[in-house]
mmCIF file of C-alpha atoms and ligand atoms in Angstrom:
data_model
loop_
_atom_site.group_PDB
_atom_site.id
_atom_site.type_symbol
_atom_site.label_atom_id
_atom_site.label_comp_id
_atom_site.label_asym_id
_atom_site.label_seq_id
_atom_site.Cartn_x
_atom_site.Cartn_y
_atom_site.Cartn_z
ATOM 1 C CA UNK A 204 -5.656 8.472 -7.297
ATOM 2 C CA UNK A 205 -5.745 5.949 -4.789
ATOM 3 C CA UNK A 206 -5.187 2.265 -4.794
ATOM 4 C CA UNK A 207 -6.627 -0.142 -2.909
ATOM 5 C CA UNK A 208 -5.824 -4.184 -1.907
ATOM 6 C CA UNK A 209 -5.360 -6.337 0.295
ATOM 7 C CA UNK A 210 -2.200 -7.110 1.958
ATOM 8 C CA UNK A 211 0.424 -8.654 -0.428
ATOM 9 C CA UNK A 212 -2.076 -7.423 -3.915
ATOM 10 C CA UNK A 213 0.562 -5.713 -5.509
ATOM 11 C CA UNK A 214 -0.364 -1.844 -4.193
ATOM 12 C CA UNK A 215 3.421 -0.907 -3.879
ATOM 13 C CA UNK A 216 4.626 -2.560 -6.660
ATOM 14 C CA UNK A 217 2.493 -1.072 -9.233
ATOM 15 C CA UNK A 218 1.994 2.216 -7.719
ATOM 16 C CA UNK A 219 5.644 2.703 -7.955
ATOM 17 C CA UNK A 220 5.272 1.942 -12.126
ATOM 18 C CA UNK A 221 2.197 4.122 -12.022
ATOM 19 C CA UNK A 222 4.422 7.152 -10.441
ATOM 20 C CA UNK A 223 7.087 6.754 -12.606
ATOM 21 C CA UNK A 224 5.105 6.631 -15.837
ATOM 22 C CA UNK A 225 2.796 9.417 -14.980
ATOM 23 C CA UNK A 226 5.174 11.771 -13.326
ATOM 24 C CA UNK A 227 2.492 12.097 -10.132
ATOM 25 C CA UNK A 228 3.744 11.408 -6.156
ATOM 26 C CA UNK A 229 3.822 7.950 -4.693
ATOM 27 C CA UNK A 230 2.590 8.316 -1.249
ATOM 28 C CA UNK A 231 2.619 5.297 0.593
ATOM 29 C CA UNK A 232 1.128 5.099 4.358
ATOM 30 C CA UNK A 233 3.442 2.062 4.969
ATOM 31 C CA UNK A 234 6.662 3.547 4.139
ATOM 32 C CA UNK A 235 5.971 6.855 6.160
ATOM 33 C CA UNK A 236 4.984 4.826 8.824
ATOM 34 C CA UNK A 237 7.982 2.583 8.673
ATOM 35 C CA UNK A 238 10.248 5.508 8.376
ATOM 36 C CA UNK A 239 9.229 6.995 11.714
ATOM 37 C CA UNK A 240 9.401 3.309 13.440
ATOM 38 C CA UNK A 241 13.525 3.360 12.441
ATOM 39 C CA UNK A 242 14.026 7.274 13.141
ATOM 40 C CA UNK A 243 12.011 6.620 16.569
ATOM 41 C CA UNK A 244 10.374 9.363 16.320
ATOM 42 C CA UNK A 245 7.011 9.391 18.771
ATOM 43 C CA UNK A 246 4.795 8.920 16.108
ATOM 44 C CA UNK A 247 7.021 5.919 15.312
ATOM 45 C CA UNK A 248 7.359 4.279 18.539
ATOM 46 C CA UNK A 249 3.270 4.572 18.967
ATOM 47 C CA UNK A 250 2.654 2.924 15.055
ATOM 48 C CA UNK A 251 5.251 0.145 16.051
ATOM 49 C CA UNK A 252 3.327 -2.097 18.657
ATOM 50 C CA UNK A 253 0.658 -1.750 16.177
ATOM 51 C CA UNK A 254 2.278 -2.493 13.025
ATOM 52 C CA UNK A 255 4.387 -5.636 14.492
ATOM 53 C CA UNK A 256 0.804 -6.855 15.569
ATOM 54 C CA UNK A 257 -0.776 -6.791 11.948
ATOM 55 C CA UNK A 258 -3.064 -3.949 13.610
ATOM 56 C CA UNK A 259 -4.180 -0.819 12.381
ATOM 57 C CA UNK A 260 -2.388 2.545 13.346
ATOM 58 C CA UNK A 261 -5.409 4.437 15.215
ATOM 59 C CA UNK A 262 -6.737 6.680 12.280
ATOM 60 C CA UNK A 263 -5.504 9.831 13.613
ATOM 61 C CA UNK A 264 -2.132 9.417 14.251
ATOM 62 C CA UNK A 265 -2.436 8.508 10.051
ATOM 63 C CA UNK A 266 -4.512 10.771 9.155
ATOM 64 C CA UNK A 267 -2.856 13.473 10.621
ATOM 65 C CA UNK A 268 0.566 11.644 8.887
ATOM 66 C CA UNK A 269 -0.817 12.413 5.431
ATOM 67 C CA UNK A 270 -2.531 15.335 5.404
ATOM 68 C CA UNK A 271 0.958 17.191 6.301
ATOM 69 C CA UNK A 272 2.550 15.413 3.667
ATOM 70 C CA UNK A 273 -0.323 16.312 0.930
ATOM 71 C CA UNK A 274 0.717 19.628 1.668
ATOM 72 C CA UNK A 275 3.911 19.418 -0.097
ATOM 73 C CA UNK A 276 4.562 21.119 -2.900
ATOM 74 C CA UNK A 277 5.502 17.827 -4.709
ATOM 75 C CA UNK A 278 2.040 16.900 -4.221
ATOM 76 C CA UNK A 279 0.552 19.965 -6.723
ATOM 77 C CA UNK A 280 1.688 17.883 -9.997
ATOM 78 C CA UNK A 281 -0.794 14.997 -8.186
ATOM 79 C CA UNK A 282 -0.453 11.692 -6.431
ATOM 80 C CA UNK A 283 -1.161 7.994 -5.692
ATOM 81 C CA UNK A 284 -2.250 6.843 -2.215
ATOM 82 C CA UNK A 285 -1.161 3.122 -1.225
ATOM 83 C CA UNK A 286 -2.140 2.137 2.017
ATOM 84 C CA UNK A 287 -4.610 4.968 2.571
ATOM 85 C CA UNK A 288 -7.250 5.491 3.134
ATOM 86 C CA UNK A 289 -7.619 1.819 5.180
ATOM 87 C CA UNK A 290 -11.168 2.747 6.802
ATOM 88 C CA UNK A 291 -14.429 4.389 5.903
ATOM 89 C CA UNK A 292 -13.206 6.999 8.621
ATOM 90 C CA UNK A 293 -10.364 7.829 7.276
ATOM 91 C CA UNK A 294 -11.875 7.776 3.719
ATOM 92 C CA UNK A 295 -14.282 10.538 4.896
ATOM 93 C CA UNK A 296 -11.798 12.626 6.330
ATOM 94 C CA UNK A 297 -9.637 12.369 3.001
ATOM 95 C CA UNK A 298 -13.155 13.473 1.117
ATOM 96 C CA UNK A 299 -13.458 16.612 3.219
ATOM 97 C CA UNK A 300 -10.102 18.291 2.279
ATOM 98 C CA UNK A 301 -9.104 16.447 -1.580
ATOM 99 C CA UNK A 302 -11.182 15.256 -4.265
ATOM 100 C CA UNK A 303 -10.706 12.119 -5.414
ATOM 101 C CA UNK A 304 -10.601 10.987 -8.974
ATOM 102 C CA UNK A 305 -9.963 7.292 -9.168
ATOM 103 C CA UNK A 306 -9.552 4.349 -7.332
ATOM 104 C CA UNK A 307 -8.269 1.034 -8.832
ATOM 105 C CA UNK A 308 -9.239 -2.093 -6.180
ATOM 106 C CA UNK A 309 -6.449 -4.819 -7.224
ATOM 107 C CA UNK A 310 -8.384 -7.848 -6.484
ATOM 108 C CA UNK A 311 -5.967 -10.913 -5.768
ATOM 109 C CA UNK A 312 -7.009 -14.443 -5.079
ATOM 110 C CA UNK A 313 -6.708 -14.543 -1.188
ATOM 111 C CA UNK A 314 -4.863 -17.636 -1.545
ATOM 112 C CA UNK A 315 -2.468 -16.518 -3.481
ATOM 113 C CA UNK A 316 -1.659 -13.405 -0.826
ATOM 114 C CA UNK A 317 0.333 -15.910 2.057
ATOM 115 C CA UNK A 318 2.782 -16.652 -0.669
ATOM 116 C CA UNK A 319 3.421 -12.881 -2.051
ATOM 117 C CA UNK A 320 4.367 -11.890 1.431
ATOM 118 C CA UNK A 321 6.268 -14.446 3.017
ATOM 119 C CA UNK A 322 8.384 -14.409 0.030
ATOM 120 C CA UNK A 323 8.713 -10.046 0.036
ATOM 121 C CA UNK A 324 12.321 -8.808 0.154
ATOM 122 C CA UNK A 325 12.481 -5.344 0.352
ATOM 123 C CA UNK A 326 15.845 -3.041 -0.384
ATOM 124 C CA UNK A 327 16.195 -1.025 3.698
ATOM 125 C CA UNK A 328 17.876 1.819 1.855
ATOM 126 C CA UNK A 329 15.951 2.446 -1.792
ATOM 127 C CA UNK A 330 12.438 0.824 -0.246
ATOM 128 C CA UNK A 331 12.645 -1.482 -3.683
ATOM 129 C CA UNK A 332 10.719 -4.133 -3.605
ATOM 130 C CA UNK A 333 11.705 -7.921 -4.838
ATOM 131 C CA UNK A 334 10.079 -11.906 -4.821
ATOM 132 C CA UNK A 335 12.385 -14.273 -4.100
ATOM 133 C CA UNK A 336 10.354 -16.202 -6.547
ATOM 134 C CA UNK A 337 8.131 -13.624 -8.931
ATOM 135 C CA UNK A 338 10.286 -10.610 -9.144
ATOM 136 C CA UNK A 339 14.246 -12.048 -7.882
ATOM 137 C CA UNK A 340 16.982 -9.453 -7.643
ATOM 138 C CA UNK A 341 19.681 -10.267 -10.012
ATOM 139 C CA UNK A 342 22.048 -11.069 -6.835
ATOM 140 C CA UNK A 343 20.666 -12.862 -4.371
ATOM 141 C CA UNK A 344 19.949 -10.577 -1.086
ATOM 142 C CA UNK A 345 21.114 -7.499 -2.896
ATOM 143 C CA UNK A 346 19.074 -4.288 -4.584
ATOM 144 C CA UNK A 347 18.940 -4.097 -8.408
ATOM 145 C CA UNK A 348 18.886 0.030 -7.638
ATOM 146 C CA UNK A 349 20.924 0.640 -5.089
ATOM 147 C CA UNK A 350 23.115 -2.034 -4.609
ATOM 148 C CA UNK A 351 22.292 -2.344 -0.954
ATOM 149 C CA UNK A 352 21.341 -5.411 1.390
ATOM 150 C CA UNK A 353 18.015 -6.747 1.370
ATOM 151 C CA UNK A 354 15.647 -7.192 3.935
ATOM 152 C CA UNK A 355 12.226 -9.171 4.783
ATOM 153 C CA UNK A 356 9.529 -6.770 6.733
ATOM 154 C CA UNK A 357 9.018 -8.096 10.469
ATOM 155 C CA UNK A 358 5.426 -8.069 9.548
ATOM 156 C CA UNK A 359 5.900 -10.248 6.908
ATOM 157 C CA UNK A 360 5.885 -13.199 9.109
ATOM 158 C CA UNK A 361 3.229 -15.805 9.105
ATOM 159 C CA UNK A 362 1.404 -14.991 12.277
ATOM 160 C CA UNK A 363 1.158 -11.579 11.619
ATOM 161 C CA UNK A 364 0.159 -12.044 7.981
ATOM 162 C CA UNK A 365 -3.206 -13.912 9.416
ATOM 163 C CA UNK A 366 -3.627 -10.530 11.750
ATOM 164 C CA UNK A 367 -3.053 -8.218 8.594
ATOM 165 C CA UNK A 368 -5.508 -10.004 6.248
ATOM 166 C CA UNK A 369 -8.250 -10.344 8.812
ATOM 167 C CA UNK A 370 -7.858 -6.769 9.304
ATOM 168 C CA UNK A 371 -8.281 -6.074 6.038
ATOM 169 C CA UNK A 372 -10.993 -8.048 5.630
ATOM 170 C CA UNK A 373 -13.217 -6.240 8.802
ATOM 171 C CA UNK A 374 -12.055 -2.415 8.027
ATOM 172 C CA UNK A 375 -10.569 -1.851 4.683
ATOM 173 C CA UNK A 376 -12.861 -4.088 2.107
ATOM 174 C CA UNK A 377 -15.930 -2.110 2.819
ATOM 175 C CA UNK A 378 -13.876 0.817 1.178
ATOM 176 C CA UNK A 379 -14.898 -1.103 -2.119
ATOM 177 C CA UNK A 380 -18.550 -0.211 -1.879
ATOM 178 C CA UNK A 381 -17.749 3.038 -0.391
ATOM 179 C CA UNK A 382 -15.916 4.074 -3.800
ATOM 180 C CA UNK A 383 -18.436 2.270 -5.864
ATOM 181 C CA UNK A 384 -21.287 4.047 -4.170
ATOM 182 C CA UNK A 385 -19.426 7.186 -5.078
ATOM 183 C CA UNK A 386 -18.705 5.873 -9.045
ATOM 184 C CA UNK A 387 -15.102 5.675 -8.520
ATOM 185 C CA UNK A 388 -14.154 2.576 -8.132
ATOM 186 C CA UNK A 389 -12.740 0.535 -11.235
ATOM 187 C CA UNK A 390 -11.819 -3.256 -10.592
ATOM 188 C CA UNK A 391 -8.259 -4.470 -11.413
ATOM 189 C CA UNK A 392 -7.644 -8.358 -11.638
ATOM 190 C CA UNK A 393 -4.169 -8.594 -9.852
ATOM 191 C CA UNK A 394 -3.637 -11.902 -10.316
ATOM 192 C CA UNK A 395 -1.026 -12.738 -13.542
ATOM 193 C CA UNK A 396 2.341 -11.056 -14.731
ATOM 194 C CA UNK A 397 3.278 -7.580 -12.948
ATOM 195 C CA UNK A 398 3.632 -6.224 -16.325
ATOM 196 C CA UNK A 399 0.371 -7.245 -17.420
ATOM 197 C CA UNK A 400 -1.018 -5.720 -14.631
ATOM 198 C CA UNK A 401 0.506 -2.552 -14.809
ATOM 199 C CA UNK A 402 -0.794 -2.283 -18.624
ATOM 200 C CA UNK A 403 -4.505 -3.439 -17.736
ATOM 201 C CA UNK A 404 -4.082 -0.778 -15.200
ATOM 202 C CA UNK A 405 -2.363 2.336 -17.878
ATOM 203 C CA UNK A 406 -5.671 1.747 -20.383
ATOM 204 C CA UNK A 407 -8.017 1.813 -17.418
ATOM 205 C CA UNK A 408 -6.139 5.476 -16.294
ATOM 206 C CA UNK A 409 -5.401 7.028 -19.380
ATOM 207 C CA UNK A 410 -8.697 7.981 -20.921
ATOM 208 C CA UNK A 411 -8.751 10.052 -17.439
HETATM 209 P P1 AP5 B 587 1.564 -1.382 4.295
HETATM 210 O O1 AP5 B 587 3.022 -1.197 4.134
HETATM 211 O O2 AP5 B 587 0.644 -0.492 3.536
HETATM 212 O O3 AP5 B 587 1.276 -2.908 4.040
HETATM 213 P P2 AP5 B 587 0.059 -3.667 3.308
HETATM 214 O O4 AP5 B 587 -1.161 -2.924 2.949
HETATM 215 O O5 AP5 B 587 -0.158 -4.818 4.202
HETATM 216 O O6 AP5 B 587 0.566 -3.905 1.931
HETATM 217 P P3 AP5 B 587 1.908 -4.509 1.572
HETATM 218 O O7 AP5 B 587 2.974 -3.463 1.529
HETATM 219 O O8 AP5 B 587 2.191 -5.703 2.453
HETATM 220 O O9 AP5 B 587 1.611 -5.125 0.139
HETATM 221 P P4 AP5 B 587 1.417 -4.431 -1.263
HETATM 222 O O10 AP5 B 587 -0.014 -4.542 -1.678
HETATM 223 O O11 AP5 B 587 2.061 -3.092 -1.343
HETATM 224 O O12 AP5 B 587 2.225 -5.488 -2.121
HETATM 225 P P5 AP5 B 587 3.679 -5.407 -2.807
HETATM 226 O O13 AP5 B 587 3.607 -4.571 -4.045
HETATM 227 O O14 AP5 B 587 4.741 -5.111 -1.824
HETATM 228 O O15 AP5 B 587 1.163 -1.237 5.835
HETATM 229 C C1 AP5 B 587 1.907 -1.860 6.852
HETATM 230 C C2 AP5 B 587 1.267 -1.549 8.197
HETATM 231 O O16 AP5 B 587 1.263 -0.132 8.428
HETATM 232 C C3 AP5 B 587 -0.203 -1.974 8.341
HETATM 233 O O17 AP5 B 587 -0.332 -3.318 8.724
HETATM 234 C C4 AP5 B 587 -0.667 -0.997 9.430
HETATM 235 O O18 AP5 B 587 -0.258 -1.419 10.698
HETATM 236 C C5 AP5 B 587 0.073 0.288 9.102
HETATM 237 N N1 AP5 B 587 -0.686 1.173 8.203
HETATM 238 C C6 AP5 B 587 -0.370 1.495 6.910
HETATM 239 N N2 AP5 B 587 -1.298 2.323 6.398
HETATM 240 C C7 AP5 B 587 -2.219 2.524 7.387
HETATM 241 C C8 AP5 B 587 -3.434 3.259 7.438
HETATM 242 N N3 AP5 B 587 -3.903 3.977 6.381
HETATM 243 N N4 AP5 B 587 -4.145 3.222 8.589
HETATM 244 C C9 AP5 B 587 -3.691 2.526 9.663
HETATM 245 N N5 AP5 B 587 -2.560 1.796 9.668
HETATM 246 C C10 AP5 B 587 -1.823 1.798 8.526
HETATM 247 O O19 AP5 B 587 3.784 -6.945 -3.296
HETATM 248 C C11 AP5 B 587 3.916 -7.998 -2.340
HETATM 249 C C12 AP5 B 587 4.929 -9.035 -2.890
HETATM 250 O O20 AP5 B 587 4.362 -9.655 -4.047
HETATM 251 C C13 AP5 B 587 6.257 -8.435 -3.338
HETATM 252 O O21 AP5 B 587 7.280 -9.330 -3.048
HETATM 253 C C14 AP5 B 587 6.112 -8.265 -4.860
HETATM 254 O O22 AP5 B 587 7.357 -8.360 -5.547
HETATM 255 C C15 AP5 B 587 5.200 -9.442 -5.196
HETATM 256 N N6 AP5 B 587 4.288 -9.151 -6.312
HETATM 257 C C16 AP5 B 587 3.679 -7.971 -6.599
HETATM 258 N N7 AP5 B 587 2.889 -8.105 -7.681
HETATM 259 C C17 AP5 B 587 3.008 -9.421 -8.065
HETATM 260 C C18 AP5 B 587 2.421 -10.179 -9.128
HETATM 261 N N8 AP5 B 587 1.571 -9.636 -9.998
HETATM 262 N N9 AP5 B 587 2.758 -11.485 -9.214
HETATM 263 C C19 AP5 B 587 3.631 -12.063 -8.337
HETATM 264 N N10 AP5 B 587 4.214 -11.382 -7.327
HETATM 265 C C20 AP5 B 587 3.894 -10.072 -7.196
#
């Protein structure tokens, strides 16, 4: 399964829900990425002056990234993809070694996408994510799960925002016609509740 969406649309949030319910892997480009940046591993160090940018990682440094860790044998039971594929390159790489069965697009009003990030706190130990406004943690600055400090992405700034959404806009949205082309797109308002969301999102999957 993959999801797709801008920036800010939600893509962590509810593929964590959709992992949990479904008992499938939550593979998330982002958070392997980030990992290596903190370990500084080479891989890292190379994705950071991207990343901090609002740039895309080149496409083989990712691809590469994710095809190891689809070979993990917590990968067999099945998996979500958030963050990946991000270009029609990378999309037909992915096609030539997995087939894909779904993809869920999580359309969000583009206005609505500044606000989402800016006010992102993520947990630095768990990788929870929080709203100061739509999703609080119970006490203020600290993780619901772990109980650890919380933190807000260097990326999540406003000046790299702009970078990340026009990004998106020039090499990830024509993924949407790609998977349409292909009949596997389905269309996920992501605007409203995250609950909501999540359900609108459990009757479009189950059937499948
Ligand atoms: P990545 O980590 O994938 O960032 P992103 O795509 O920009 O997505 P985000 O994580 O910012 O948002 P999200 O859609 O997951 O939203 P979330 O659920 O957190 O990538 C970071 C960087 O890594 C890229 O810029 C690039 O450099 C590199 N990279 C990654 N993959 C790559 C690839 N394949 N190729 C090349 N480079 C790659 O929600 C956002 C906020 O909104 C949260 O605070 C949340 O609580 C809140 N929220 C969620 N849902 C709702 C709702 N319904 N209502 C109100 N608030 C909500």
């Amino acid at each position: 399964m993959i999801l797709l969406g801008a920036p800010g649309a939600g893509k962590g949030t509810q593929a964590k829900l959709i992992a949990d319910k479904f008992e499938i892997l939550h593979v998330a480009t982002g958070d392997l990425l980030r990992d290596a940046v903190i370990k500084e591993t080479e891989l890292g160090i190379k994705a950071k002056e991207y990343m901090s940018r609002g740039e895309l990682v080149p496409d083989q440094i990712v691809i590469d990234l994710i095809l190891e860790r689809l070979k993990g044998t917590d990968a067999k039971v099945g998996y979500i993809l958030d963050g990946f594929p991000r270009t029609v390159h990378q999309a037909e790489k992915l096609a030539k070694v997995e087939e894909v069965d779904i993809v869920l697009n999580l359309d969000v009003d583009f206005d609505l996408l500044l606000e989402r990030l800016t006010g992102r706190r993520s947990c630095a130990s768990c990788g929870a994510v929080f709203h100061l406004k739509y999703n609080p943690p119970k006490a203020e600055n600290i993780c619901n799960k772990c109980g650890s400090g919380l933190i807000q992405r260097p990326d999540d700034h406003e000046d790299v925002i702009k970078n990340r959404l026009e990004t998106y806009n020039r090499l990830t949205r024509p993924l949407i016609e790609f998977y349409d082309h292909l009949g596997k797109l389905k269309n996920v308002p992501g605007d409203g509740e995250i609950n909501g969301i999540f359900n609108s999102i459990v009757s479009l999957i189950s059937p499948q």
